[in-house]
Structure formats: C-alpha cells, structure tokens
Short mmCIF file of C-alpha atoms in Angstrom, two decimals:
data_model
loop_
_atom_site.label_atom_id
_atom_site.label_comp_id
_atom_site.label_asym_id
_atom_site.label_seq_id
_atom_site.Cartn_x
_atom_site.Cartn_y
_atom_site.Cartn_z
CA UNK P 1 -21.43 3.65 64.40
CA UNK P 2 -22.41 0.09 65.02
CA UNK P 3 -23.97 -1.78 62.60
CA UNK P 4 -27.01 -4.10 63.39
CA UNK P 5 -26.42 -7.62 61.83
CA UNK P 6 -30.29 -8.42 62.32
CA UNK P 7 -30.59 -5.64 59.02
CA UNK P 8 -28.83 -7.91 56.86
CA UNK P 9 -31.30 -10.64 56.71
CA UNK P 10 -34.40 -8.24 56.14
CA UNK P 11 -36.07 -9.35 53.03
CA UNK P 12 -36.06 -6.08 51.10
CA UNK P 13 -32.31 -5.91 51.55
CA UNK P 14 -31.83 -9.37 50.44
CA UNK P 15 -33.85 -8.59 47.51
CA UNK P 16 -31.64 -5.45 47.18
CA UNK P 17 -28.33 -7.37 47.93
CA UNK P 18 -29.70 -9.93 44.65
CA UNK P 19 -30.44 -7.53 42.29
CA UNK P 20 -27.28 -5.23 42.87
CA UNK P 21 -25.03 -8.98 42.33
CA UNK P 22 -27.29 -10.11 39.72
CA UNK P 23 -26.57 -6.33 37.64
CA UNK P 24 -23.25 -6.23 38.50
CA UNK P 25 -22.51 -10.26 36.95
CA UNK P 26 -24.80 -8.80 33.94
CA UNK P 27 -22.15 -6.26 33.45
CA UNK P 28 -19.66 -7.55 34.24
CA UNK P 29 -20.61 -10.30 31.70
CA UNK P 30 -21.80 -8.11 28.68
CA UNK P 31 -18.21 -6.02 29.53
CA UNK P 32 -16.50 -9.52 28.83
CA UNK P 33 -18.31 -10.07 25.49
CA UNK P 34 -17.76 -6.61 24.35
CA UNK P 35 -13.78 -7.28 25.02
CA UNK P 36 -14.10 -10.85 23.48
CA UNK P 37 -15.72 -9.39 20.63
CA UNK P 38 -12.98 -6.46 20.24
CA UNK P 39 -10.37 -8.87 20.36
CA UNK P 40 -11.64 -11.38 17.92
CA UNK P 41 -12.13 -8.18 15.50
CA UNK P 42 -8.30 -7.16 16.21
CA UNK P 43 -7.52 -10.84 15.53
CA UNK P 44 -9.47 -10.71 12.34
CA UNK P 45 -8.29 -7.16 11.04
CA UNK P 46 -4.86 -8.67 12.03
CA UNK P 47 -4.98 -11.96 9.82
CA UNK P 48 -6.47 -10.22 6.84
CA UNK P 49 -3.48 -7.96 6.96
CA UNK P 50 -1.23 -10.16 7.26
CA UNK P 51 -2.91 -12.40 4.30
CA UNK P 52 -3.59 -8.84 2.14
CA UNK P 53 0.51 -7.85 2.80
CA UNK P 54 1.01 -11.97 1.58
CA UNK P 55 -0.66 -11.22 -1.36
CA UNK P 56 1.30 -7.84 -2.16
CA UNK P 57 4.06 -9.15 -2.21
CA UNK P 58 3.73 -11.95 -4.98
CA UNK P 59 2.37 -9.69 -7.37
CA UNK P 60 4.93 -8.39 -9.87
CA UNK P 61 3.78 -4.61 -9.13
CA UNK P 62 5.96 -2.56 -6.86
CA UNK P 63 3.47 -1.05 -4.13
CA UNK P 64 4.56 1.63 -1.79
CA UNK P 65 1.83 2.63 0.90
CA UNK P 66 2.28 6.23 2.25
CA UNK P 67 0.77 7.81 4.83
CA UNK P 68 -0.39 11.65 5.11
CA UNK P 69 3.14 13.16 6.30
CA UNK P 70 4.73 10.59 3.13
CA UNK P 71 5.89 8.14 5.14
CA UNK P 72 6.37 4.70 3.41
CA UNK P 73 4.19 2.51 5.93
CA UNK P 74 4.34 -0.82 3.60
CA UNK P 75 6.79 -1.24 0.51
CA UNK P 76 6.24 -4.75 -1.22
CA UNK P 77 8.83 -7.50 -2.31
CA UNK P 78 8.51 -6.09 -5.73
CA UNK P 79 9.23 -2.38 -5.40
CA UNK P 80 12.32 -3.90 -3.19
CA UNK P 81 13.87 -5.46 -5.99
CA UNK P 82 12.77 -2.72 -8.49
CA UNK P 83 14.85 -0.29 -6.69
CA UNK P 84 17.36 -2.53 -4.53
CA UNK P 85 16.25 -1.27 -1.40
CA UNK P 86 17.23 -3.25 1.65
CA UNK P 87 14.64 -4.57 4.19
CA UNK P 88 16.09 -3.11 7.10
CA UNK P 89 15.41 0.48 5.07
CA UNK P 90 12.31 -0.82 3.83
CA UNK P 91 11.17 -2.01 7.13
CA UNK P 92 12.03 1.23 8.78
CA UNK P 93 9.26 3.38 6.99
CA UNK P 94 11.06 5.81 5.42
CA UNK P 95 9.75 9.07 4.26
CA UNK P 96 9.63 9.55 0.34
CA UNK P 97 12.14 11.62 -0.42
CA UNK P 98 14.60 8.79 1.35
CA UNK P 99 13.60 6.32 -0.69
CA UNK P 100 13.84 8.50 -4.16
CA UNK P 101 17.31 9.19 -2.87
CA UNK P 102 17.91 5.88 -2.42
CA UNK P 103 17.35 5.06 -5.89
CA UNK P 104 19.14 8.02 -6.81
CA UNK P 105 22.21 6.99 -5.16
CA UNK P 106 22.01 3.18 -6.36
CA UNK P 107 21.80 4.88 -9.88
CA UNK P 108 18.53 2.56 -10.42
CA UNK P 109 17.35 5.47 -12.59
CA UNK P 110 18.52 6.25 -16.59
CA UNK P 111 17.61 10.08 -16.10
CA UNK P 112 20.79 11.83 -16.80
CA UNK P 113 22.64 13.33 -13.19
CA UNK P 114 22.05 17.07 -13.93
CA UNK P 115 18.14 16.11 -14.25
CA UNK P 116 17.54 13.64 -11.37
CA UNK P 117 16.96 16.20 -8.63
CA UNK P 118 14.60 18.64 -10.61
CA UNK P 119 13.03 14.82 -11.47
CA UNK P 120 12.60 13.92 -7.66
CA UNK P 121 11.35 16.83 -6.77
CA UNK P 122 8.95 17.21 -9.46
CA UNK P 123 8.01 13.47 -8.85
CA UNK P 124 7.88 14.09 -4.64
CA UNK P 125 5.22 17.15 -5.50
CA UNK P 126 3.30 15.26 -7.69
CA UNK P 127 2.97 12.76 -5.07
CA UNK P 128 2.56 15.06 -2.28
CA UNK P 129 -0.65 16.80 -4.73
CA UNK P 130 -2.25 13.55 -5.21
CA UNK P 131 -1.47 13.66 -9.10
CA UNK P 132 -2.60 10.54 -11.10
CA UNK P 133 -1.29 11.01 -13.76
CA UNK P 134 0.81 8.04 -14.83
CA UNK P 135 4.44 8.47 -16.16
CA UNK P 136 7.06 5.92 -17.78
CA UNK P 137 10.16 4.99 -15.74
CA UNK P 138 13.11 3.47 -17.33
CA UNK P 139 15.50 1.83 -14.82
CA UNK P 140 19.28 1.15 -15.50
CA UNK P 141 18.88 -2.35 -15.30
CA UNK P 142 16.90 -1.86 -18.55
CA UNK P 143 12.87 -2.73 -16.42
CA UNK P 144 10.29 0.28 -17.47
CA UNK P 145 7.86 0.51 -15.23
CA UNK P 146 4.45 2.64 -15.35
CA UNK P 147 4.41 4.86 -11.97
CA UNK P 148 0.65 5.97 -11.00
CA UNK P 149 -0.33 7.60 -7.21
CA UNK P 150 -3.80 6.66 -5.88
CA UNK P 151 -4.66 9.55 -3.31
CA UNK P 152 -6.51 7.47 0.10
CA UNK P 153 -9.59 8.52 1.47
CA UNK P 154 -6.89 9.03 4.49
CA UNK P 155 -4.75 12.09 3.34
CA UNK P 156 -2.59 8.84 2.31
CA UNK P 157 -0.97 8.08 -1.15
CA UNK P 158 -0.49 4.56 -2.74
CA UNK P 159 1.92 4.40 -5.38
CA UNK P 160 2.02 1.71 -7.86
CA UNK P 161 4.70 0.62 -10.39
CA UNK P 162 3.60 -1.93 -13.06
CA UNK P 163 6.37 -3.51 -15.27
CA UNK P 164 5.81 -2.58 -18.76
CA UNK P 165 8.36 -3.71 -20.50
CA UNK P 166 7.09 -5.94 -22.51
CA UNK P 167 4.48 -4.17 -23.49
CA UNK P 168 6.89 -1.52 -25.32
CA UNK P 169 8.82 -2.57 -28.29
CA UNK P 170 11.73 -0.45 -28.83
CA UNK P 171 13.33 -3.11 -30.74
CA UNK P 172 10.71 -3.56 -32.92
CA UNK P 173 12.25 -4.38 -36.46
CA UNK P 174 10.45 -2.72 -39.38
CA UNK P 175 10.34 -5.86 -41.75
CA UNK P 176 8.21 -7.31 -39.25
CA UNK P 177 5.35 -4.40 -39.94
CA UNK P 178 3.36 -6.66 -42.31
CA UNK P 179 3.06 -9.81 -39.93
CA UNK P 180 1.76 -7.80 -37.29
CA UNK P 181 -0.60 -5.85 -40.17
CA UNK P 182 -1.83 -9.78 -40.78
CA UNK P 183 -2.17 -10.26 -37.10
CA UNK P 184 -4.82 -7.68 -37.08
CA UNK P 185 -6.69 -8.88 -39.93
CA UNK P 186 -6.17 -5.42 -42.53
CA UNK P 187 -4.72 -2.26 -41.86
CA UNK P 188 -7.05 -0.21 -39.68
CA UNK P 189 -4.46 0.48 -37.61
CA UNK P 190 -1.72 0.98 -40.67
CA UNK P 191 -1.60 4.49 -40.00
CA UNK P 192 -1.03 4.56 -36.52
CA UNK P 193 1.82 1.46 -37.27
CA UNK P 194 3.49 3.97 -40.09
CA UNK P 195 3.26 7.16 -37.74
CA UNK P 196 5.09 4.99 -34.99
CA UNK P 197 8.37 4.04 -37.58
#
C-alpha cells in the first residue's frame, strides 16, 4: 500500500493532526500534575512522619505502635529505655510476644518467675482483644509505669506506658498526714487519707 503524501497537507487532516497533538500534550500535561501532586503528598505524609516519630520520642511515655498481626511497627526512645531493648531489635519490628520476652529475659519486670508467663500471656490477650483497661507495672529498676492499649481504626493496637511514679507514694510517712490535711484546706478527703494508712 502506498501512501499519498498530497493527503497529509489536506486541511481536515491538519486540523485532525492539531487536535490529536494538542489532546495528547493536555494529557500528557494533566498526567504530570497528577504525579507532581502525588509526589508532593508522599513528600508531605513523609515529613510529618518523620516530625510526628521526632516528637514521640522526646516525650517521657513509652509508645509501641502495633499493627493488626501485633507487629511492633514503631517503638519510641522511651519504651527503649523502659525495657532496655536494643535498636537493632527495636528497629526490626518485632512481634509482641518478642518484645514481652525480651523484658522477661532482661528481668525488667518485679512479677515473681512462676507468674511472668501466665502475666504475658494474659497481658498479650488483652492486647490482642483491644482491652483498655489500664494496669500498674512495676519495673525492677524501681519505674511504675501505667500500661493502657488504644485499639486503631486499623485492626492496629497502640500501647502506651506513662511513668507514674511519682504520682504513687509508697513511702509516704504517716506523721506527714496532717500537712497534706492543711494542704487541702480541711479534711474532706480525711477519710479516704485514713482508709489509705
């Protein structure tokens, strides 16, 4: 078949020949924009992670983020040095059971021995059941922290561990009852004070 060269200039092909080029630049165009725009979003979602994961680890609470299969996907500086667990573990996103172990084997707990694995597992199906009820944890190296699991809108858990030692006196000395009777201006609170001795 031998093509006629004379065809090409006809007007209505011209026209034709145009408006193909000038749809496919259009495309071509709004297909560069769309990527442009995708990438600046990835760039974005990128730097506020990397600015949200800053933040999490300068707070004092330990933050573990699990996915749905329990699989630690981001462990802050805190719960790091809470439980002594390396970066390179850290880092590998362990599942949850490793890193109870972990803390089990680096004796970070005060449970007694013959209850720590009835406590991990009771802990690991709490988890896994999306329980929020909080719970006190007293560490050997005398830290309690309160433990709380957030269940994520993604089959996901977050777990939380907020240092609350402070905030419980076991050394409170008794002769020290009526200054903090004074503090609160009378003793509505007397009876809760004397139930607590």
């Amino acid at each position: 078949m031998q093509v006629d060269w004379r065809n090409l200039f006809d007007p209505g092909i011209e026209t034709a020949i145009v408006v193909i080029a000038a749809v496919g630049i259009t495309l071509a165009i709004r297909m560069l924009r769309q990527q442009r725009a995708a990438r600046l979003r990835r760039d974005d979602e990128r730097a506020t992670a990397e600015r949200l994961s800053a933040a999490l680890d300068r707070i004092d609470i330990g933050i573990v983020l699990l996915n749905a299969d329990t699989r630690a996907e981001f462990i802050n500086r805190a719960f790091r040095d809470y439980f002594a667990l390396p970066d390179a573990k850290a880092d590998s996103k362990p599942p949850l059971i490793a890193l109870m172990y972990h803390a089990r084997d680096t004796h970070a707990y005060t449970i007694p021995s013959d209850e720590i694995d009835h406590f991990i597992k009771r802990r690991v199906e709490q988890i896994r059941a999306g329980n929020p009820t909080p719970a006190m944890l007293r560490l050997a190296n005398g830290r309690i922290l309160r433990m709380s699991c957030t269940a994520l809108p993604d089959g996901g858990r977050m777990l939380s561990y907020t240092p609350v030692t402070d905030l419980i006196r076991h050394d409170d000395d008794a002769a020290d009852r009526d200054y903090y009777l004074a503090l609160r201006d009378g003793d509505v609170f007397s009876r809760r004070l004397d139930a607590a001795e």
